[in-house]
Every structure is written in structure tokens, then in C-alpha cells.
Amino acid sequence: MTARRVRWTTREIEDLLRAIARTRVAPRTVNKARQLICAIFNYGMRPSTFDLPSNPATHADRRREPDASPLAFYSPEQVEALARALADGAHRDPRRPALSPSEIEARAREDAQDAEVICVAAYAGLRRGELVALRWRDVDLLAARSSSAGPCPPRSS
């Protein structure tokens, strides 16, 4: 079977990108599609693949993306204040007090653990999935380091 050669033009690539943009995705998404199309044609230009003469996507216009907003982060003082508030149980609904001494004790342990989790996440720079996936075997207290295998795999239903 012989492969049929189809010549794509920059205009056709632009039409495709406009069709993607009409779905109301962000300009960054359109640019990522352009980047992927460009990479596909670059691969096709290799002599060892299809030896295409040119890449029509290189001249397709990039969409203007809004400036990235500055990253918001907590100062160490704010992290510590949040941890103290969690440890004190300030996040709990005051209309639902603990009913027994054992529940008071369990909530105190949970509150202390919540505070520690916030500190680990903030100071180690872990995202939620990495934090949930973190295990004791990933932590080396003597070397003061941890390794994260990445986020938790999705749960199967």
C-alpha cells in the first residue's frame, strides 16, 4: 500500500486553529495545539520518516496569551499561624462540639495531624496528590529529606 501525500498549507493549519479557538478554549490551549501540530510536522520532515519539504505550522500565528498572574504563596509566619489555628481546632464548627472525652481526644489528635500536614505540604512544596501518596518509606529523617513518587494513582471504581 502506498502512502498518499497530502500537502498542508499554513492557511489550513490556521483554519484548524481557528476551529479549535471557536470551541471557546483558552488561547494557551490553542497555542498548545499549534505546538503539537508543529512537532508532528517537524517529525515528518526527518529524512528517516516522511522527508516532508517544510513545516506549514511554523508560520501559523500564535495566540496572544494573558500575562501570567503572580504566584500567591504564604509566608512562613502565615504557615505557622495556619498550623496553630488547625492544632487549636479553629477550623471546626463550634455548633458541633465533641460529645465525649474520647471524641475530644480523637479530635485533638486529628487537629495536630492536620497542622503537621499543612507544615509538610508548605515547607516541602508538595501538592495535594503528592501529599496523599507520601509514605513513611519516602521520608529520611536523618538526611532531612523526602522523596515523592508522584501523585496518588486514581481510584478505580
CSV table of N, CA and C in Angstrom, one decimal:
chain,number,residue,atom,x,y,z
A,1,MET,N,0.8,-1.2,0.0
A,1,MET,CA,0.0,0.0,0.0
A,1,MET,C,0.9,1.2,0.0
A,2,THR,N,0.6,2.2,-0.9
A,2,THR,CA,1.4,3.4,-1.0
A,2,THR,C,0.8,4.5,-0.2
A,3,ALA,N,1.6,5.2,0.6
A,3,ALA,CA,1.0,6.3,1.3
A,3,ALA,C,0.7,7.5,0.4
A,4,ARG,N,-0.4,8.1,0.6
A,4,ARG,CA,-0.8,9.2,-0.3
A,4,ARG,C,-0.3,10.5,0.4
A,5,ARG,N,0.4,11.3,-0.4
A,5,ARG,CA,0.9,12.5,0.1
A,5,ARG,C,-0.1,13.6,0.0
A,6,VAL,N,-0.3,14.3,1.1
A,6,VAL,CA,-1.3,15.4,1.2
A,6,VAL,C,-0.4,16.6,1.6
A,7,ARG,N,-0.6,17.7,0.9
A,7,ARG,CA,0.2,18.9,1.2
A,7,ARG,C,-0.7,19.8,2.0
A,8,TRP,N,-0.3,20.1,3.2
A,8,TRP,CA,-1.0,21.0,4.1
A,8,TRP,C,-0.4,22.4,3.9
A,9,THR,N,-1.2,23.4,4.0
A,9,THR,CA,-0.7,24.8,3.9
A,9,THR,C,-0.9,25.5,5.2
A,10,THR,N,-0.2,26.6,5.4
A,10,THR,CA,-0.3,27.3,6.6
A,10,THR,C,-1.7,27.8,6.8
A,11,ARG,N,-2.4,28.2,5.7
A,11,ARG,CA,-3.8,28.6,5.8
A,11,ARG,C,-4.7,27.5,6.4
A,12,GLU,N,-4.5,26.3,6.0
A,12,GLU,CA,-5.3,25.2,6.5
A,12,GLU,C,-5.0,24.9,8.0
A,13,ILE,N,-3.7,25.1,8.4
A,13,ILE,CA,-3.3,25.0,9.8
A,13,ILE,C,-4.0,26.1,10.6
A,14,GLU,N,-4.0,27.3,10.0
A,14,GLU,CA,-4.7,28.5,10.7
A,14,GLU,C,-6.2,28.2,10.8
A,15,ASP,N,-6.8,27.6,9.8
A,15,ASP,CA,-8.3,27.3,9.8
A,15,ASP,C,-8.5,26.3,10.9
A,16,LEU,N,-7.7,25.3,11.1
A,16,LEU,CA,-7.8,24.3,12.1
A,16,LEU,C,-7.7,25.0,13.5
A,17,LEU,N,-6.7,25.8,13.7
A,17,LEU,CA,-6.5,26.5,15.0
A,17,LEU,C,-7.7,27.4,15.3
A,18,ARG,N,-8.3,28.1,14.2
A,18,ARG,CA,-9.5,28.9,14.4
A,18,ARG,C,-10.7,28.0,14.9
A,19,ALA,N,-10.8,26.9,14.3
A,19,ALA,CA,-11.8,26.0,14.7
A,19,ALA,C,-11.7,25.5,16.1
A,20,ILE,N,-10.5,25.3,16.6
A,20,ILE,CA,-10.2,25.0,18.0
A,20,ILE,C,-10.6,26.2,18.8
A,21,ALA,N,-10.2,27.4,18.4
A,21,ALA,CA,-10.5,28.6,19.2
A,21,ALA,C,-12.0,28.8,19.3
A,22,ARG,N,-12.7,28.4,18.3
A,22,ARG,CA,-14.2,28.6,18.3
A,22,ARG,C,-14.9,27.8,19.4
A,23,THR,N,-14.2,26.8,19.9
A,23,THR,CA,-14.8,26.0,21.0
A,23,THR,C,-14.7,26.7,22.3
A,24,ARG,N,-14.1,27.9,22.3
A,24,ARG,CA,-14.0,28.7,23.5
A,24,ARG,C,-13.0,28.2,24.5
A,25,VAL,N,-12.0,27.6,24.0
A,25,VAL,CA,-10.9,27.2,24.9
A,25,VAL,C,-9.9,28.4,25.1
A,26,ALA,N,-9.1,28.3,26.0
A,26,ALA,CA,-8.1,29.4,26.3
A,26,ALA,C,-7.1,29.6,25.2
A,27,PRO,N,-6.6,30.8,24.9
A,27,PRO,CA,-5.5,30.9,23.9
A,27,PRO,C,-4.4,30.0,24.1
A,28,ARG,N,-4.0,29.7,25.4
A,28,ARG,CA,-2.9,28.8,25.7
A,28,ARG,C,-3.2,27.4,25.2
A,29,THR,N,-4.5,27.0,25.2
A,29,THR,CA,-4.8,25.7,24.7
A,29,THR,C,-4.6,25.6,23.2
A,30,VAL,N,-5.0,26.7,22.5
A,30,VAL,CA,-4.8,26.8,21.0
A,30,VAL,C,-3.3,26.8,20.7
A,31,ASN,N,-2.6,27.5,21.5
A,31,ASN,CA,-1.1,27.5,21.3
A,31,ASN,C,-0.5,26.1,21.5
A,32,LYS,N,-1.0,25.4,22.5
A,32,LYS,CA,-0.5,24.0,22.7
A,32,LYS,C,-0.9,23.1,21.6
A,33,ALA,N,-2.0,23.3,21.0
A,33,ALA,CA,-2.4,22.5,19.8
A,33,ALA,C,-1.5,22.9,18.6
A,34,ARG,N,-1.2,24.2,18.4
A,34,ARG,CA,-0.2,24.6,17.4
A,34,ARG,C,1.1,24.0,17.6
A,35,GLN,N,1.6,24.0,18.9
A,35,GLN,CA,2.9,23.4,19.2
A,35,GLN,C,2.9,21.9,18.9
A,36,LEU,N,1.8,21.2,19.2
A,36,LEU,CA,1.8,19.8,18.9
A,36,LEU,C,1.8,19.5,17.4
A,37,ILE,N,1.0,20.3,16.6
A,37,ILE,CA,1.0,20.2,15.2
A,37,ILE,C,2.3,20.5,14.6
A,38,CYS,N,3.0,21.5,15.1
A,38,CYS,CA,4.4,21.8,14.7
A,38,CYS,C,5.3,20.7,14.9
A,39,ALA,N,5.2,20.1,16.1
A,39,ALA,CA,6.1,18.9,16.4
A,39,ALA,C,5.8,17.7,15.5
A,40,ILE,N,4.6,17.5,15.1
A,40,ILE,CA,4.2,16.4,14.2
A,40,ILE,C,4.9,16.6,12.9
A,41,PHE,N,4.7,17.9,12.4
A,41,PHE,CA,5.4,18.2,11.1
A,41,PHE,C,6.9,18.1,11.1
A,42,ASN,N,7.4,18.6,12.3
A,42,ASN,CA,8.9,18.5,12.4
A,42,ASN,C,9.4,17.0,12.3
A,43,TYR,N,8.6,16.2,13.0
A,43,TYR,CA,8.9,14.7,12.9
A,43,TYR,C,8.8,14.2,11.4
A,44,GLY,N,7.8,14.7,10.8
A,44,GLY,CA,7.6,14.3,9.4
A,44,GLY,C,8.6,14.8,8.4
A,45,MET,N,9.3,15.9,8.8
A,45,MET,CA,10.4,16.4,8.0
A,45,MET,C,11.7,15.6,8.1
A,46,ARG,N,11.8,14.8,9.0
A,46,ARG,CA,13.1,14.0,9.1
A,46,ARG,C,13.2,13.1,7.9
A,47,PRO,N,14.5,13.0,7.4
A,47,PRO,CA,14.7,12.1,6.3
A,47,PRO,C,14.4,10.7,6.6
A,48,SER,N,14.5,10.3,7.8
A,48,SER,CA,14.2,8.9,8.2
A,48,SER,C,12.7,8.6,8.4
A,49,THR,N,11.9,9.7,8.3
A,49,THR,CA,10.4,9.4,8.4
A,49,THR,C,9.8,9.7,7.1
A,50,PHE,N,9.2,10.8,6.9
A,50,PHE,CA,8.5,11.1,5.6
A,50,PHE,C,9.2,12.1,4.7
A,51,ASP,N,10.3,12.7,5.2
A,51,ASP,CA,11.1,13.6,4.4
A,51,ASP,C,10.2,14.8,3.8
A,52,LEU,N,9.3,15.3,4.6
A,52,LEU,CA,8.5,16.4,4.2
A,52,LEU,C,9.4,17.6,3.8
A,53,PRO,N,9.0,18.4,2.8
A,53,PRO,CA,9.9,19.5,2.4
A,53,PRO,C,9.8,20.7,3.4
A,54,SER,N,8.7,20.9,4.1
A,54,SER,CA,8.6,22.0,5.1
A,54,SER,C,7.6,21.7,6.1
A,55,ASN,N,7.5,22.6,7.1
A,55,ASN,CA,6.5,22.6,8.2
A,55,ASN,C,5.6,23.7,8.0
A,56,PRO,N,4.3,23.5,7.6
A,56,PRO,CA,3.4,24.6,7.4
A,56,PRO,C,3.0,25.3,8.7
A,57,ALA,N,3.1,24.6,9.8
A,57,ALA,CA,2.7,25.1,11.1
A,57,ALA,C,3.6,26.2,11.7
A,58,THR,N,4.9,26.2,11.2
A,58,THR,CA,5.8,27.2,11.7
A,58,THR,C,5.4,28.6,11.5
A,59,HIS,N,4.6,28.9,10.5
A,59,HIS,CA,4.2,30.2,10.1
A,59,HIS,C,2.8,30.5,10.6
A,60,ALA,N,2.1,29.6,11.3
A,60,ALA,CA,0.8,29.8,11.8
A,60,ALA,C,1.0,30.7,13.0
A,61,ASP,N,0.1,31.7,13.2
A,61,ASP,CA,0.1,32.7,14.2
A,61,ASP,C,-0.1,32.0,15.6
A,62,ARG,N,0.7,32.5,16.6
A,62,ARG,CA,0.4,32.1,18.0
A,62,ARG,C,-0.7,33.1,18.5
A,63,ARG,N,-1.5,32.6,19.4
A,63,ARG,CA,-2.5,33.4,20.0
A,63,ARG,C,-1.9,34.2,21.2
A,64,ARG,N,-2.3,35.4,21.4
A,64,ARG,CA,-1.8,36.2,22.5
A,64,ARG,C,-2.4,35.6,23.8
A,65,GLU,N,-1.5,35.3,24.7
A,65,GLU,CA,-1.9,34.8,26.0
A,65,GLU,C,-1.9,35.9,27.0
A,66,PRO,N,-2.8,35.9,28.0
A,66,PRO,CA,-2.7,36.9,29.0
A,66,PRO,C,-1.5,36.7,29.9
A,67,ASP,N,-1.0,37.8,30.4
A,67,ASP,CA,0.2,37.7,31.3
A,67,ASP,C,-0.2,36.8,32.5
A,68,ALA,N,0.8,36.0,32.8
A,68,ALA,CA,0.6,35.1,34.0
A,68,ALA,C,0.4,35.9,35.2
A,69,SER,N,-0.5,35.5,36.0
A,69,SER,CA,-0.7,36.2,37.3
A,69,SER,C,0.4,35.8,38.3
A,70,PRO,N,0.8,36.7,39.2
A,70,PRO,CA,1.8,36.3,40.1
A,70,PRO,C,1.4,35.2,41.0
A,71,LEU,N,2.3,34.3,41.3
A,71,LEU,CA,2.0,33.2,42.2
A,71,LEU,C,1.8,33.7,43.6
A,72,ALA,N,0.7,33.3,44.2
A,72,ALA,CA,0.4,33.6,45.6
A,72,ALA,C,0.9,32.5,46.5
A,73,PHE,N,1.6,32.9,47.5
A,73,PHE,CA,2.1,31.9,48.5
A,73,PHE,C,2.1,32.5,49.9
A,74,TYR,N,2.2,31.6,50.8
A,74,TYR,CA,2.1,32.0,52.2
A,74,TYR,C,3.5,32.2,52.8
A,75,SER,N,3.7,33.2,53.6
A,75,SER,CA,5.0,33.4,54.3
A,75,SER,C,5.1,32.4,55.4
A,76,PRO,N,6.3,32.1,55.8
A,76,PRO,CA,6.5,31.1,56.9
A,76,PRO,C,5.6,31.5,58.2
A,77,GLU,N,5.5,32.8,58.4
A,77,GLU,CA,4.7,33.2,59.6
A,77,GLU,C,3.2,32.8,59.4
A,78,GLN,N,2.7,33.0,58.1
A,78,GLN,CA,1.3,32.6,57.8
A,78,GLN,C,1.1,31.1,57.9
A,79,VAL,N,2.1,30.4,57.4
A,79,VAL,CA,2.0,28.9,57.5
A,79,VAL,C,1.9,28.5,59.0
A,80,GLU,N,2.8,29.1,59.8
A,80,GLU,CA,2.8,28.7,61.2
A,80,GLU,C,1.5,29.1,61.9
A,81,ALA,N,0.9,30.3,61.5
A,81,ALA,CA,-0.3,30.7,62.1
A,81,ALA,C,-1.5,29.8,61.7
A,82,LEU,N,-1.5,29.4,60.4
A,82,LEU,CA,-2.5,28.4,60.0
A,82,LEU,C,-2.3,27.1,60.7
A,83,ALA,N,-1.1,26.6,60.9
A,83,ALA,CA,-0.9,25.4,61.6
A,83,ALA,C,-1.4,25.5,63.1
A,84,ARG,N,-1.1,26.6,63.7
A,84,ARG,CA,-1.5,26.8,65.1
A,84,ARG,C,-3.1,26.8,65.2
A,85,ALA,N,-3.7,27.5,64.2
A,85,ALA,CA,-5.2,27.5,64.2
A,85,ALA,C,-5.8,26.1,64.0
A,86,LEU,N,-5.1,25.3,63.1
A,86,LEU,CA,-5.6,24.0,62.9
A,86,LEU,C,-5.4,23.1,64.2
A,87,ALA,N,-4.2,23.3,64.8
A,87,ALA,CA,-3.9,22.5,66.0
A,87,ALA,C,-4.9,22.9,67.1
A,88,ASP,N,-5.3,24.1,67.2
A,88,ASP,CA,-6.3,24.6,68.2
A,88,ASP,C,-7.7,24.2,67.9
A,89,GLY,N,-8.0,23.6,66.7
A,89,GLY,CA,-9.3,23.2,66.3
A,89,GLY,C,-10.2,24.4,65.8
A,90,ALA,N,-9.5,25.5,65.4
A,90,ALA,CA,-10.3,26.7,64.9
A,90,ALA,C,-11.1,26.4,63.7
A,91,HIS,N,-10.8,25.4,62.9
A,91,HIS,CA,-11.5,25.1,61.7
A,91,HIS,C,-12.8,24.3,61.9
A,92,ARG,N,-13.0,23.9,63.1
A,92,ARG,CA,-14.1,23.0,63.4
A,92,ARG,C,-15.4,23.9,63.7
A,93,ASP,N,-16.5,23.4,63.4
A,93,ASP,CA,-17.8,24.1,63.5
A,93,ASP,C,-18.1,24.1,65.0
A,94,PRO,N,-18.2,25.3,65.6
A,94,PRO,CA,-18.4,25.4,67.1
A,94,PRO,C,-19.8,25.0,67.5
A,95,ARG,N,-20.7,24.8,66.5
A,95,ARG,CA,-22.1,24.4,66.8
A,95,ARG,C,-22.1,22.9,66.9
A,96,ARG,N,-21.0,22.2,66.6
A,96,ARG,CA,-20.9,20.7,66.8
A,96,ARG,C,-19.8,20.3,67.7
A,97,PRO,N,-20.0,20.6,69.0
A,97,PRO,CA,-18.9,20.2,69.9
A,97,PRO,C,-18.7,18.7,70.1
A,98,ALA,N,-17.5,18.3,70.5
A,98,ALA,CA,-17.3,16.9,70.8
A,98,ALA,C,-18.2,16.5,72.0
A,99,LEU,N,-18.7,15.2,71.9
A,99,LEU,CA,-19.7,14.8,72.9
A,99,LEU,C,-19.1,14.0,74.0
A,100,SER,N,-17.9,13.5,73.9
A,100,SER,CA,-17.3,12.6,74.9
A,100,SER,C,-15.8,12.9,75.1
A,101,PRO,N,-15.3,12.5,76.2
A,101,PRO,CA,-13.8,12.7,76.4
A,101,PRO,C,-13.0,11.9,75.3
A,102,SER,N,-13.5,10.8,74.8
A,102,SER,CA,-12.7,10.1,73.8
A,102,SER,C,-12.8,10.8,72.4
A,103,GLU,N,-13.9,11.5,72.2
A,103,GLU,CA,-14.1,12.2,71.0
A,103,GLU,C,-13.2,13.5,71.0
A,104,ILE,N,-13.1,14.1,72.2
A,104,ILE,CA,-12.3,15.3,72.4
A,104,ILE,C,-10.8,14.9,72.1
A,105,GLU,N,-10.4,13.8,72.7
A,105,GLU,CA,-9.0,13.3,72.5
A,105,GLU,C,-8.8,13.0,71.0
A,106,ALA,N,-9.7,12.3,70.3
A,106,ALA,CA,-9.6,12.0,68.9
A,106,ALA,C,-9.5,13.2,68.0
A,107,ARG,N,-10.3,14.2,68.4
A,107,ARG,CA,-10.3,15.5,67.6
A,107,ARG,C,-8.9,16.2,67.8
A,108,ALA,N,-8.4,16.2,69.0
A,108,ALA,CA,-7.1,16.8,69.3
A,108,ALA,C,-6.0,16.2,68.5
A,109,ARG,N,-6.1,14.8,68.4
A,109,ARG,CA,-5.0,14.1,67.6
A,109,ARG,C,-5.2,14.5,66.1
A,110,GLU,N,-6.4,14.5,65.6
A,110,GLU,CA,-6.7,14.9,64.2
A,110,GLU,C,-6.2,16.3,63.9
A,111,ASP,N,-6.5,17.2,64.9
A,111,ASP,CA,-6.1,18.6,64.7
A,111,ASP,C,-4.6,18.8,64.6
A,112,ALA,N,-3.9,18.1,65.5
A,112,ALA,CA,-2.5,18.1,65.5
A,112,ALA,C,-1.9,17.5,64.2
A,113,GLN,N,-2.5,16.5,63.7
A,113,GLN,CA,-2.1,15.9,62.5
A,113,GLN,C,-2.4,16.8,61.3
A,114,ASP,N,-3.5,17.5,61.3
A,114,ASP,CA,-3.8,18.4,60.2
A,114,ASP,C,-2.8,19.5,60.2
A,115,ALA,N,-2.4,20.0,61.4
A,115,ALA,CA,-1.4,21.1,61.4
A,115,ALA,C,-0.1,20.6,60.8
A,116,GLU,N,0.3,19.4,61.2
A,116,GLU,CA,1.6,18.8,60.7
A,116,GLU,C,1.5,18.6,59.1
A,117,VAL,N,0.4,18.2,58.6
A,117,VAL,CA,0.2,18.0,57.2
A,117,VAL,C,0.4,19.3,56.5
A,118,ILE,N,-0.2,20.4,57.0
A,118,ILE,CA,-0.1,21.7,56.4
A,118,ILE,C,1.4,22.1,56.4
A,119,CYS,N,2.1,21.9,57.5
A,119,CYS,CA,3.5,22.3,57.5
A,119,CYS,C,4.4,21.5,56.5
A,120,VAL,N,4.1,20.2,56.5
A,120,VAL,CA,4.9,19.4,55.5
A,120,VAL,C,4.6,19.8,54.1
A,121,ALA,N,3.3,20.0,53.8
A,121,ALA,CA,3.0,20.5,52.4
A,121,ALA,C,3.6,21.8,52.1
A,122,ALA,N,3.5,22.7,53.0
A,122,ALA,CA,4.0,24.1,52.7
A,122,ALA,C,5.6,24.1,52.6
A,123,TYR,N,6.3,23.5,53.5
A,123,TYR,CA,7.7,23.5,53.6
A,123,TYR,C,8.4,22.6,52.6
A,124,ALA,N,7.7,21.5,52.2
A,124,ALA,CA,8.3,20.6,51.2
A,124,ALA,C,7.8,20.9,49.8
A,125,GLY,N,6.8,21.8,49.7
A,125,GLY,CA,6.3,22.2,48.4
A,125,GLY,C,5.5,21.0,47.7
A,126,LEU,N,4.8,20.2,48.5
A,126,LEU,CA,4.1,19.1,48.0
A,126,LEU,C,2.7,19.6,47.6
A,127,ARG,N,2.2,19.0,46.5
A,127,ARG,CA,0.8,19.3,46.1
A,127,ARG,C,0.0,18.2,46.8
A,128,ARG,N,-1.3,18.4,46.6
A,128,ARG,CA,-2.3,17.5,47.3
A,128,ARG,C,-2.1,16.0,47.0
A,129,GLY,N,-2.0,15.7,45.7
A,129,GLY,CA,-1.8,14.3,45.3
A,129,GLY,C,-0.5,13.7,45.8
A,130,GLU,N,0.6,14.5,45.8
A,130,GLU,CA,1.9,14.0,46.3
A,130,GLU,C,1.8,13.8,47.8
A,131,LEU,N,1.1,14.7,48.5
A,131,LEU,CA,0.9,14.6,50.0
A,131,LEU,C,0.1,13.4,50.4
A,132,VAL,N,-0.9,13.1,49.6
A,132,VAL,CA,-1.7,11.9,49.9
A,132,VAL,C,-0.9,10.6,49.6
A,133,ALA,N,-0.1,10.7,48.6
A,133,ALA,CA,0.7,9.5,48.2
A,133,ALA,C,2.0,9.3,49.1
A,134,LEU,N,2.3,10.3,49.9
A,134,LEU,CA,3.5,10.2,50.7
A,134,LEU,C,3.4,9.1,51.8
A,135,ARG,N,4.5,8.3,51.8
A,135,ARG,CA,4.5,7.2,52.8
A,135,ARG,C,5.8,7.3,53.7
A,136,TRP,N,5.8,6.7,54.8
A,136,TRP,CA,7.0,6.7,55.7
A,136,TRP,C,8.2,6.3,55.0
A,137,ARG,N,8.1,5.4,54.1
A,137,ARG,CA,9.3,4.9,53.4
A,137,ARG,C,9.9,6.0,52.5
A,138,ASP,N,9.1,7.0,52.2
A,138,ASP,CA,9.6,8.1,51.4
A,138,ASP,C,10.4,9.2,52.2
A,139,VAL,N,10.3,9.1,53.5
A,139,VAL,CA,10.9,10.1,54.4
A,139,VAL,C,12.2,9.6,55.0
A,140,ASP,N,13.2,10.4,54.9
A,140,ASP,CA,14.5,10.0,55.6
A,140,ASP,C,14.8,11.1,56.6
A,141,LEU,N,14.4,10.9,57.8
A,141,LEU,CA,14.6,11.9,58.9
A,141,LEU,C,16.0,12.3,59.1
A,142,LEU,N,16.9,11.3,59.0
A,142,LEU,CA,18.4,11.6,59.3
A,142,LEU,C,19.0,12.5,58.2
A,143,ALA,N,18.6,12.3,57.0
A,143,ALA,CA,19.1,13.2,55.9
A,143,ALA,C,18.2,14.4,55.7
A,144,ALA,N,17.1,14.5,56.5
A,144,ALA,CA,16.2,15.6,56.4
A,144,ALA,C,15.7,15.8,55.0
A,145,ARG,N,15.3,14.7,54.4
A,145,ARG,CA,14.7,14.8,53.0
A,145,ARG,C,13.6,13.8,52.8
A,146,SER,N,12.8,14.0,51.8
A,146,SER,CA,11.8,13.1,51.4
A,146,SER,C,11.8,13.0,49.9
A,147,SER,N,11.3,11.9,49.5
A,147,SER,CA,11.2,11.7,48.0
A,147,SER,C,9.7,11.3,47.8
A,148,SER,N,9.2,11.9,46.8
A,148,SER,CA,7.8,11.6,46.4
A,148,SER,C,7.7,10.9,45.1
A,149,ALA,N,7.0,9.8,45.1
A,149,ALA,CA,6.9,9.1,43.8
A,149,ALA,C,5.9,9.7,42.9
A,150,GLY,N,5.3,10.8,43.3
A,150,GLY,CA,4.3,11.5,42.5
A,150,GLY,C,2.9,11.4,43.1
A,151,PRO,N,1.9,11.8,42.4
A,151,PRO,CA,0.6,11.8,42.9
A,151,PRO,C,0.0,10.4,43.0
A,152,CYS,N,-1.0,10.3,43.8
A,152,CYS,CA,-1.7,9.0,44.0
A,152,CYS,C,-2.3,8.6,42.7
A,153,PRO,N,-2.3,7.3,42.4
A,153,PRO,CA,-3.0,6.9,41.2
A,153,PRO,C,-4.5,7.0,41.4
A,154,PRO,N,-5.2,7.2,40.3
A,154,PRO,CA,-6.7,7.4,40.5
A,154,PRO,C,-7.3,6.1,41.1
A,155,ARG,N,-8.3,6.3,41.9
A,155,ARG,CA,-9.0,5.2,42.4
A,155,ARG,C,-9.9,4.5,41.3
A,156,SER,N,-9.9,3.2,41.3
A,156,SER,CA,-10.7,2.5,40.4
A,156,SER,C,-12.1,2.3,41.0
A,157,SER,N,-13.1,2.5,40.2
A,157,SER,CA,-14.5,2.5,40.8
A,157,SER,C,-15.0,1.1,40.7
